[in-house]
Amino acid sequence: MKSIIINQKQYFNSNATKPVAFRLEQLKKLRTVLKANEKMLTEAVYKDFQKGSYNTFLTEFAGVYVALNDAIKNVGRWSKIKRAGTSMVNFPGSSYVIPEPLGSCLVIGSWNYPINLTLVPAIAAMVAGNTVVMKPSELSAHTSAALANIISNNFDPSYFAVLEGGVDVTTEALSQPFDKIFFTGSVPVGKVVYQAASKNLVPVTLELGGKSPLIIAPDANLKTTVKRLVWGKFVNAGQTCVAPDYVLVHKSIEIDFLSTLKNEIAKGDFFLENDNYAQIISEKHFDRLTSMIEPTKVFIGGNHDRSKRFIAPTVLVNVTEDDKIMADEVFGPILPVMIYENIDDAITFIKARPKPLSLYLFSESSSLRKKIWGEISFGGGMVNDVLMHFVNESLPFGGVGNSGMGNYHGEAGFKTFSHFKSVIHRPTLLEFPLKYFPFTKLKFALIKKAFGV
Ligand code: NAD
C-alpha cells in the first residue's frame, strides 16, 4: 500500500494528471472499459445480491454513465481559471480563482451499491485531476474483486488503483498521508475515518446514513405516493442510504394509506427467483434486520428465509418511538409507519433526532412544502417522490450533521476534489504610498477618508 501511495504522489507531482486532455482521455477510457466489462460486473453483482441485469443497470450503471458523461462534457469548463472582483485596496490588480487537484485521493465505498458508490466519487476525483485509490467494501466481495480486476487491467496503479480487503486494509489506508479521503458508509465508521484523517490533517468528505423520514400529508395523492414509496423503499431490498426509513402519515388518511400500500405491495414482484428484488448482503445484516421485526406489529410481510438471506417487504404499524425499529437506521425492507395529527408534532419528532440524509414530503400544498424546507435541516430530498434527487448531476448530494459532511455529484464533485487557489496579479507600474512607512498624520487622515470614516 505504501508503494502505491508513494508512486501516486510521484506521478501526481510530475503534473501528468493535470492537463484537461489527460483527464478527458482517462474518463473516456473508463467509459470504454466499463462498457466492455458491464457483463462481468453485472454477474459479480448477481453473486453478491442476486440482482438481475435490468435491476443492476438501473441502480448501478445508469448513475455511473451519467456521472462520466457529465464529467466528460464539463471538464474543460470546470477546470478553467475564473476571474474574481478586486477590492479597492488592491487596485490596480486582477484577481483569479485557480482550481487545482488535491493529489492522491482515497475513496472508501459501502457495499449497498458497490459500483456506483465507488466509481462516482472516483470519477469526481479524476475529473478534478487527482490520482485515485479506491477501496470497495469487503461485504460485496464479488463486485470488489471484479472492480479490482478491471481497473488493474486497464489503469496504471500510479494513477488509479484498487485496494481489496476488510477493516484491517481500510485501517492501514486511513493511516497513510493521502491528500483527500472520501468515505461512504455508516455513522460509527464515519467517526473512525474522521479521527484517523485528523492525524495527517487530511480533508474528508463523509457520506453517511441515518433515518430518513417520509411525511404524508392529508392532501397527498395517495395512489402516486404509495407507488413511489414502495419502489423507493423496496428497491435493493431497502439497502439504500436515501431510502425512506420510516413513514409519518396523517391520522385522517391512515386507513386509506395502509390499504393502498397493501394492494401495491401485493402487486409487486418481490421473489428472489425473479431477481427484481435483492438478497440481504450478509447473515449478520439479516439477523440485525429480523431482530427489528416485532411480530405483533406486522401489518404486511414479516416472512423471511435465512438460507436465502431473503426478507419479504414488511410493514410495521402502531409503531412508537420506543420500538427497536426506531432506534437505528433500518437499511433493509422493513417500513415502520407512525401516525401524526399535527404537522408541528411531526416536525418536532424529526428535529429531536439526528439530521436526516433525506427527507420526503408528499403533499400538494406549497405552504407546507415551504414550512418543511424552512424548519427542518436535512441533506436533501424530494416533494412527491423519493430517491431520484440522487440522480440529478445539477444537485450537490450529501448529508448534514450526523448524516455527513461535504457533497458530490456533477460540479459539486469536482469542487470536493479540488482546492481553489486565490491569486491577485498586480502590475508594477502604479504604487499607492498610504500603506507604507512612515505612518504620518496626513496619511492617516487620507486613509480614513479613503475608507469613508
Ligand atoms: P460501513 O461503515 O460498515 O463500511 C463502509 C466501509 O468502511 C467499508 O469499505 C468497510 O471496509 C470500511 N470499514 C468498516 N468498518 C471499519 C472500521 N472499523 N475501520 C475502518 N474501516 C472500516 O458501512 P456499510 O455497512 O458498508 O454501509 C451502510 C451505511 O452506509 C448505512 O448507514 C448507509 O446509510 C450508509 N450509506 C450512505 C450513503 C451516502 O451516500 N450517504 C450511501 C450508501 C450507504
Coordinates of C-alpha atoms and ligand atoms in Angstrom, one line a residue:
M1 CA 0.0 0.0 0.0
K2 CA 2.9 2.4 0.9
S3 CA 4.4 1.9 -2.5
I4 CA 1.1 2.6 -4.3
I5 CA 0.8 5.9 -2.4
I6 CA 4.5 6.9 -3.0
N7 CA 4.1 6.1 -6.7
Q8 CA 0.8 8.0 -6.9
K9 CA 2.4 11.1 -5.2
Q10 CA 5.4 11.0 -7.6
Y11 CA 3.0 10.6 -10.6
F12 CA 0.9 13.5 -9.4
N13 CA 4.0 15.7 -8.8
S14 CA 5.1 15.0 -12.4
N15 CA 1.9 17.1 -13.3
A16 CA 0.8 14.3 -15.7
T17 CA -2.8 14.2 -14.4
K18 CA -3.3 18.0 -14.6
P19 CA -4.0 18.7 -18.3
V20 CA -7.6 18.7 -19.3
A21 CA -6.6 16.5 -22.2
F22 CA -5.3 13.8 -19.8
R23 CA -8.4 13.9 -17.7
L24 CA -10.6 13.6 -20.8
E25 CA -8.7 10.7 -22.1
Q26 CA -8.9 8.8 -18.8
L27 CA -12.6 9.5 -18.3
K28 CA -13.3 8.3 -21.8
K29 CA -11.1 5.2 -21.3
L30 CA -13.1 4.4 -18.1
R31 CA -16.3 4.6 -20.0
T32 CA -15.0 2.2 -22.7
V33 CA -13.7 -0.2 -20.0
L34 CA -17.0 -0.2 -18.2
K35 CA -19.0 -0.8 -21.3
A36 CA -16.7 -3.7 -22.2
N37 CA -16.9 -5.2 -18.8
E38 CA -20.5 -4.5 -17.9
K39 CA -21.5 -8.1 -18.2
M40 CA -18.7 -9.3 -15.9
L41 CA -19.6 -6.6 -13.3
T42 CA -23.3 -7.5 -13.6
E43 CA -22.5 -11.1 -12.9
A44 CA -20.5 -10.1 -9.8
V45 CA -23.4 -8.0 -8.5
Y46 CA -25.6 -11.0 -9.1
K47 CA -23.4 -13.2 -6.9
D48 CA -23.4 -10.6 -4.1
F49 CA -27.1 -9.7 -4.3
Q50 CA -29.0 -12.0 -6.7
K51 CA -30.0 -8.9 -8.7
G52 CA -30.8 -9.2 -12.4
S53 CA -29.2 -7.2 -15.2
Y54 CA -32.0 -4.7 -15.7
N55 CA -32.1 -4.1 -11.9
T56 CA -28.3 -3.6 -11.8
F57 CA -28.2 -1.4 -14.8
L58 CA -30.8 0.9 -13.3
T59 CA -29.4 1.0 -9.8
E60 CA -25.6 0.9 -10.5
F61 CA -24.5 1.6 -14.1
A62 CA -27.0 4.3 -15.1
G63 CA -25.7 6.7 -12.4
V64 CA -22.1 6.0 -13.3
Y65 CA -22.6 6.7 -17.0
V66 CA -24.5 9.9 -16.1
A67 CA -21.5 11.0 -14.0
L68 CA -19.0 10.1 -16.7
N69 CA -20.8 11.8 -19.5
D70 CA -21.3 14.9 -17.3
A71 CA -17.6 15.0 -16.4
I72 CA -16.5 14.5 -20.0
K73 CA -18.8 17.3 -21.1
N74 CA -17.8 19.8 -18.4
V75 CA -14.2 19.1 -17.5
G76 CA -12.9 22.0 -19.6
R77 CA -15.4 24.5 -18.2
W78 CA -15.0 23.4 -14.6
S79 CA -11.2 23.5 -14.7
K80 CA -10.9 27.0 -16.2
I81 CA -9.3 29.7 -14.1
K82 CA -12.1 32.1 -13.1
R83 CA -11.8 35.9 -12.8
A84 CA -12.9 37.5 -9.5
G85 CA -13.5 41.0 -8.4
T86 CA -10.6 43.1 -7.0
S87 CA -11.0 45.1 -3.8
M88 CA -10.2 48.9 -3.8
V89 CA -7.1 48.4 -1.6
N90 CA -5.7 46.1 -4.3
F91 CA -6.3 48.5 -7.2
P92 CA -4.8 48.2 -9.8
G93 CA -4.9 44.4 -9.9
S94 CA -6.6 41.3 -11.4
S95 CA -7.9 38.6 -9.1
Y96 CA -8.3 34.9 -10.1
V97 CA -9.6 31.7 -8.6
I98 CA -7.5 28.7 -9.9
P99 CA -8.9 25.2 -9.4
E100 CA -6.2 22.7 -8.6
P101 CA -6.3 19.0 -7.9
L102 CA -5.5 17.9 -4.3
G103 CA -3.2 15.0 -5.1
S104 CA -3.7 11.3 -4.2
C105 CA -7.3 10.6 -3.1
L106 CA -8.7 7.6 -1.1
V107 CA -12.3 6.6 -2.0
I108 CA -13.8 4.2 0.5
G109 CA -17.2 2.7 -0.6
S110 CA -20.1 0.9 1.1
W111 CA -21.4 -2.4 -0.1
N112 CA -25.0 -1.5 -1.0
Y113 CA -24.3 -0.1 -4.5
P114 CA -20.7 -1.2 -4.7
I115 CA -20.2 0.0 -8.3
N116 CA -21.9 3.4 -8.1
L117 CA -20.7 4.4 -4.7
T118 CA -17.0 3.8 -5.5
L119 CA -16.9 4.8 -9.2
V120 CA -18.9 8.1 -9.0
P121 CA -16.6 9.6 -6.4
A122 CA -13.6 8.2 -8.3
I123 CA -14.8 9.9 -11.4
A124 CA -15.1 13.2 -9.4
A125 CA -11.5 12.8 -8.3
M126 CA -10.4 12.1 -11.9
V127 CA -12.2 15.0 -13.5
A128 CA -10.5 17.3 -10.9
G129 CA -7.1 15.9 -12.0
N130 CA -6.2 13.7 -9.0
T131 CA -4.9 10.2 -8.7
V132 CA -7.2 7.7 -7.0
V133 CA -7.0 4.7 -4.7
M134 CA -10.4 3.0 -4.4
K135 CA -11.4 0.7 -1.6
P136 CA -14.7 -1.1 -2.2
S137 CA -16.4 -2.9 0.7
E138 CA -15.4 -6.4 1.5
L139 CA -19.0 -7.3 2.1
S140 CA -19.8 -7.1 -1.6
A141 CA -16.7 -9.3 -2.3
H142 CA -17.5 -10.4 -5.8
T143 CA -18.1 -6.9 -7.1
S144 CA -15.0 -5.7 -5.2
A145 CA -12.9 -8.3 -6.9
A146 CA -14.4 -7.6 -10.3
L147 CA -13.7 -3.8 -9.9
A148 CA -10.1 -4.5 -8.8
N149 CA -9.7 -6.8 -11.9
I150 CA -10.9 -4.3 -14.5
I151 CA -9.1 -1.3 -13.0
S152 CA -5.8 -3.1 -12.6
N153 CA -6.0 -4.5 -16.1
N154 CA -6.6 -1.1 -17.6
F155 CA -5.0 1.6 -15.5
D156 CA -1.6 2.3 -14.2
P157 CA -1.7 1.9 -10.3
S158 CA 0.3 5.1 -10.1
Y159 CA -2.8 6.8 -11.4
F160 CA -5.8 4.6 -10.4
A161 CA -5.5 1.6 -8.0
V162 CA -8.0 -0.6 -6.1
L163 CA -7.3 -1.9 -2.7
E164 CA -9.2 -5.0 -1.7
G165 CA -9.8 -6.3 1.9
G166 CA -11.5 -5.7 5.2
V167 CA -11.3 -3.4 8.1
D168 CA -7.5 -4.1 8.5
V169 CA -6.8 -2.8 5.0
T170 CA -9.1 0.2 5.4
T171 CA -7.4 1.0 8.8
E172 CA -4.0 0.9 7.2
A173 CA -5.1 3.0 4.3
L174 CA -6.5 5.6 6.7
S175 CA -3.1 6.0 8.3
Q176 CA -1.5 7.0 5.1
P177 CA -0.8 10.6 4.1
F178 CA -3.5 10.9 1.4
D179 CA -4.5 14.3 0.2
K180 CA -8.2 13.6 0.5
I181 CA -10.4 10.9 1.9
F182 CA -13.9 10.4 0.5
F183 CA -15.9 7.9 2.7
T184 CA -19.3 6.4 2.1
G185 CA -20.7 4.3 5.0
S186 CA -22.1 4.2 8.4
V187 CA -22.1 6.9 11.1
P188 CA -19.9 4.9 13.5
V189 CA -17.2 4.2 10.9
G190 CA -17.5 7.8 9.7
K191 CA -16.3 8.8 13.1
V192 CA -13.4 6.4 12.9
V193 CA -12.5 7.8 9.5
Y194 CA -12.7 11.4 10.7
Q195 CA -10.5 10.7 13.6
A196 CA -7.9 8.8 11.6
A197 CA -7.8 11.6 8.9
S198 CA -7.1 14.2 11.6
K199 CA -3.7 12.7 12.4
N200 CA -2.4 13.7 9.0
L201 CA -4.8 16.7 8.6
V202 CA -6.4 15.1 5.6
P203 CA -9.6 16.7 4.4
V204 CA -12.6 14.4 4.4
T205 CA -16.0 14.1 2.8
L206 CA -18.3 11.8 4.8
E207 CA -21.4 10.4 3.0
L208 CA -23.2 8.7 5.9
G209 CA -26.7 7.5 6.7
G210 CA -29.4 7.7 9.3
K211 CA -33.2 7.6 9.5
S212 CA -34.8 9.4 6.6
P213 CA -38.4 10.3 7.2
L214 CA -41.3 10.4 4.7
I215 CA -44.2 12.6 5.6
I216 CA -47.6 12.0 4.0
A217 CA -49.9 15.0 4.4
P218 CA -53.8 14.7 4.3
D219 CA -53.8 16.2 0.8
A220 CA -51.3 13.8 -0.7
N221 CA -52.2 11.9 -3.9
L222 CA -52.3 8.5 -2.2
K223 CA -52.0 6.3 -5.3
T224 CA -48.9 8.0 -6.5
T225 CA -47.4 8.4 -3.1
V226 CA -47.7 4.7 -2.4
K227 CA -46.4 3.6 -5.8
R228 CA -43.3 5.8 -5.4
L229 CA -42.8 4.8 -1.8
V230 CA -43.0 1.1 -2.4
W231 CA -40.5 1.3 -5.2
G232 CA -38.1 3.6 -3.3
K233 CA -38.3 1.6 -0.1
F234 CA -38.0 -1.9 -1.5
V235 CA -35.6 -1.5 -4.5
N236 CA -32.4 -3.3 -3.5
A237 CA -34.4 -4.7 -0.6
G238 CA -34.3 -1.4 1.2
Q239 CA -30.5 -1.4 1.3
T240 CA -30.3 2.2 0.1
C241 CA -28.9 5.1 2.0
V242 CA -31.6 7.5 0.8
A243 CA -34.5 5.0 1.2
P244 CA -37.4 6.3 3.2
D245 CA -36.6 4.8 6.7
Y246 CA -40.0 5.4 8.3
V247 CA -43.4 7.0 7.4
L248 CA -45.2 9.7 9.3
V249 CA -48.7 9.6 7.9
H250 CA -51.6 11.9 8.9
K251 CA -54.1 10.2 11.1
S252 CA -57.0 11.1 8.9
I253 CA -55.7 9.1 6.0
E254 CA -54.1 6.2 7.8
I255 CA -56.6 3.5 6.9
D256 CA -56.7 4.5 3.2
F257 CA -52.9 4.7 3.1
L258 CA -52.4 1.2 4.6
S259 CA -54.9 -0.5 2.3
T260 CA -53.4 1.2 -0.8
L261 CA -50.0 0.1 0.5
K262 CA -51.2 -3.5 0.9
N263 CA -52.5 -3.6 -2.6
E264 CA -49.4 -2.1 -4.1
I265 CA -47.0 -4.5 -2.3
A266 CA -49.2 -7.4 -3.3
K267 CA -48.8 -6.3 -7.0
G268 CA -45.0 -6.2 -6.7
D269 CA -42.6 -8.9 -7.7
F270 CA -40.6 -9.4 -4.6
F271 CA -39.4 -13.0 -5.0
L272 CA -35.7 -13.7 -5.2
E273 CA -36.2 -16.1 -8.1
N274 CA -37.3 -13.2 -10.1
D275 CA -34.2 -11.1 -9.4
N276 CA -36.1 -7.8 -9.3
Y277 CA -35.6 -7.7 -5.6
A278 CA -32.2 -8.3 -3.8
Q279 CA -30.7 -10.5 -1.2
I280 CA -29.7 -9.1 2.2
I281 CA -26.0 -8.7 1.9
S282 CA -24.9 -10.9 4.8
E283 CA -26.3 -13.2 7.6
K284 CA -25.2 -10.6 10.1
H285 CA -27.3 -7.9 8.4
F286 CA -30.1 -10.5 8.0
D287 CA -30.1 -11.2 11.8
R288 CA -29.9 -7.4 12.6
L289 CA -33.0 -6.8 10.4
T290 CA -35.1 -9.7 11.5
S291 CA -34.5 -8.7 15.2
M292 CA -36.2 -5.4 14.4
I293 CA -39.4 -7.1 13.3
E294 CA -41.8 -7.1 16.2
P295 CA -44.3 -9.9 15.3
T296 CA -47.3 -8.2 17.0
K297 CA -46.8 -5.1 14.8
V298 CA -46.5 -6.8 11.4
F299 CA -49.2 -5.5 9.0
I300 CA -47.7 -6.8 5.8
G301 CA -44.9 -9.4 5.2
G302 CA -42.7 -10.4 8.0
N303 CA -41.7 -13.7 6.4
H304 CA -38.0 -14.4 5.9
D305 CA -35.6 -17.2 5.0
R306 CA -32.1 -17.1 6.4
S307 CA -30.7 -19.7 4.0
K308 CA -31.6 -17.4 1.1
R309 CA -30.9 -14.1 3.0
F310 CA -34.5 -13.1 2.0
I311 CA -36.8 -10.8 3.9
A312 CA -40.2 -10.1 2.4
P313 CA -41.3 -6.4 2.1
T314 CA -42.5 -5.8 5.7
V315 CA -44.7 -3.0 7.1
L316 CA -45.0 -2.4 10.8
V317 CA -47.9 -0.5 12.3
N318 CA -48.7 1.0 15.7
V319 CA -45.0 1.9 15.9
T320 CA -43.8 4.1 18.7
E321 CA -40.5 5.9 19.2
D322 CA -39.6 3.3 21.8
D323 CA -39.7 0.4 19.4
K324 CA -36.4 -1.2 18.3
I325 CA -37.2 -0.3 14.7
M326 CA -37.0 3.4 15.5
A327 CA -33.6 3.2 17.3
D328 CA -31.3 2.9 14.3
E329 CA -31.3 3.2 10.6
V330 CA -33.3 0.2 9.1
F331 CA -31.3 -0.2 5.9
G332 CA -33.5 -3.1 4.8
P333 CA -37.0 -3.9 3.6
I334 CA -38.9 -3.1 6.8
L335 CA -41.1 0.0 6.9
P336 CA -42.3 1.3 10.2
V337 CA -45.5 3.5 10.0
M338 CA -46.2 6.2 12.6
I339 CA -49.1 8.5 12.8
Y340 CA -49.2 12.2 13.4
E341 CA -52.1 14.6 14.0
N342 CA -50.5 17.9 13.9
I343 CA -47.7 18.7 11.4
D344 CA -45.8 20.7 14.1
D345 CA -45.6 17.5 16.2
A346 CA -44.2 15.6 13.2
I347 CA -41.6 18.3 12.7
T348 CA -40.7 18.3 16.4
F349 CA -40.3 14.5 16.2
I350 CA -37.9 14.7 13.3
K351 CA -35.9 17.6 14.8
A352 CA -35.5 15.7 18.1
R353 CA -33.3 13.2 16.1
P354 CA -30.1 13.5 14.2
K355 CA -30.4 15.5 11.0
P356 CA -31.5 13.1 8.2
L357 CA -29.7 12.4 5.0
S358 CA -33.0 12.6 3.1
L359 CA -36.5 13.9 3.8
Y360 CA -39.6 13.3 1.6
L361 CA -42.8 15.1 1.7
F362 CA -46.0 14.0 -0.1
S363 CA -48.4 16.9 -0.3
E364 CA -49.9 19.3 -2.9
S365 CA -49.5 22.3 -0.6
S366 CA -46.9 24.9 -1.4
S367 CA -47.1 26.4 2.1
L368 CA -46.5 23.1 3.8
R369 CA -43.6 22.5 1.4
K370 CA -42.0 25.8 2.4
K371 CA -42.6 25.2 6.1
I372 CA -40.8 21.8 5.9
W373 CA -37.9 23.2 3.9
G374 CA -37.6 26.2 6.3
E375 CA -37.9 24.4 9.6
I376 CA -36.1 21.0 9.2
S377 CA -32.4 20.6 8.4
F378 CA -31.7 17.6 6.1
G379 CA -29.2 16.6 3.5
G380 CA -31.5 16.6 0.5
G381 CA -34.8 15.3 -0.5
M382 CA -37.9 15.5 -2.7
V383 CA -41.5 16.5 -2.7
N384 CA -43.9 13.9 -4.1
D385 CA -41.2 11.4 -5.0
V386 CA -38.2 9.5 -3.4
L387 CA -34.6 8.7 -4.2
M388 CA -34.4 10.4 -7.6
H389 CA -32.7 13.5 -6.3
F390 CA -29.6 11.2 -6.1
V391 CA -29.6 11.1 -9.9
N392 CA -29.5 14.8 -10.8
E393 CA -26.0 16.0 -11.5
S394 CA -27.0 19.6 -11.1
L395 CA -27.7 19.0 -7.4
P396 CA -24.9 18.6 -4.8
F397 CA -25.6 15.3 -2.9
G398 CA -24.6 15.0 0.7
G399 CA -25.7 14.9 4.3
V400 CA -25.6 17.4 7.2
G401 CA -24.7 16.9 10.8
N402 CA -24.8 13.1 11.6
S403 CA -25.7 12.2 8.0
G404 CA -22.4 13.5 6.7
M405 CA -20.3 16.4 5.6
G406 CA -19.4 17.7 2.2
N407 CA -21.1 16.7 -1.1
Y408 CA -20.5 15.5 -4.6
H409 CA -22.2 14.7 -8.0
G410 CA -21.6 16.9 -11.0
E411 CA -19.7 20.1 -10.4
A412 CA -20.1 19.6 -6.6
G413 CA -17.9 16.5 -7.0
F414 CA -15.3 18.4 -9.0
K415 CA -15.2 21.1 -6.2
T416 CA -15.0 18.4 -3.5
F417 CA -11.8 17.0 -5.0
S418 CA -10.2 20.5 -5.8
H419 CA -8.5 23.3 -4.0
F420 CA -9.4 26.8 -5.2
K421 CA -6.3 28.8 -5.2
S422 CA -6.9 32.6 -4.9
V423 CA -4.3 34.8 -6.5
I424 CA -4.0 38.5 -7.2
H425 CA -1.8 39.7 -10.0
R426 CA -0.6 43.3 -9.6
P427 CA 1.1 45.4 -12.2
T428 CA 4.4 47.0 -11.1
L429 CA 3.8 50.4 -12.6
L430 CA 1.5 52.2 -10.2
E431 CA 2.1 52.5 -6.5
F432 CA 0.0 54.0 -3.7
P433 CA 2.1 55.2 -0.8
L434 CA -0.5 55.0 2.0
K435 CA 0.2 51.5 3.2
Y436 CA 4.0 52.1 3.5
F437 CA 6.0 53.5 6.4
P438 CA 6.3 56.0 7.8
F439 CA 2.7 56.2 9.1
T440 CA 2.3 60.0 9.1
K441 CA -0.7 62.0 10.4
L442 CA -1.5 63.2 6.9
K443 CA -1.5 59.7 5.5
F444 CA -3.7 58.5 8.4
A445 CA -6.3 61.3 7.6
L446 CA -6.2 60.3 3.9
I447 CA -6.6 56.6 4.5
K448 CA -9.6 57.2 6.8
K449 CA -11.1 59.3 4.1
A450 CA -10.5 56.5 1.6
F451 CA -12.3 54.1 3.8
G452 CA -15.2 56.6 4.3
V453 CA -14.8 57.0 8.1
Ligands
NAD1 P1 -19.6 0.6 7.0 O1 -19.4 1.9 7.6 O2 -19.8 -0.6 7.8 O3 -18.5 0.3 5.9 C1 -18.1 1.2 4.9 C2 -16.6 1.0 4.6 O4 -15.8 1.2 5.8 C3 -16.3 -0.4 4.1 O5 -15.4 -0.3 2.9 C4 -15.5 -1.1 5.2 O6 -14.5 -1.9 4.8 C5 -15.0 0.1 6.0 N1 -14.9 -0.2 7.4 C6 -15.9 -0.9 8.2 N2 -15.5 -0.9 9.5 C7 -14.4 -0.1 9.6 C8 -13.5 0.2 10.7 N3 -13.8 -0.1 11.9 N4 -12.4 1.0 10.4 C9 -12.1 1.3 9.1 N5 -12.9 1.0 8.1 C10 -14.0 0.3 8.3 O7 -20.9 0.9 6.1 P2 -21.7 -0.1 5.2 O8 -22.4 -1.2 6.0 O9 -20.9 -0.6 4.1 O10 -22.9 0.8 4.6 C11 -24.0 1.1 5.2 C12 -24.1 2.5 5.7 O11 -23.7 3.4 4.7 C13 -25.5 3.0 6.0 O12 -25.5 3.7 7.2 C14 -25.9 3.8 4.8 O13 -26.9 4.8 5.1 C15 -24.6 4.4 4.5 N6 -24.6 4.9 3.1 C16 -24.5 6.2 2.9 C17 -24.5 6.6 1.5 C18 -24.5 8.1 1.2 O14 -24.3 8.4 0.0 N7 -24.7 9.0 2.1 C19 -24.6 5.7 0.5 C20 -24.6 4.3 0.9 C21 -24.6 3.9 2.2

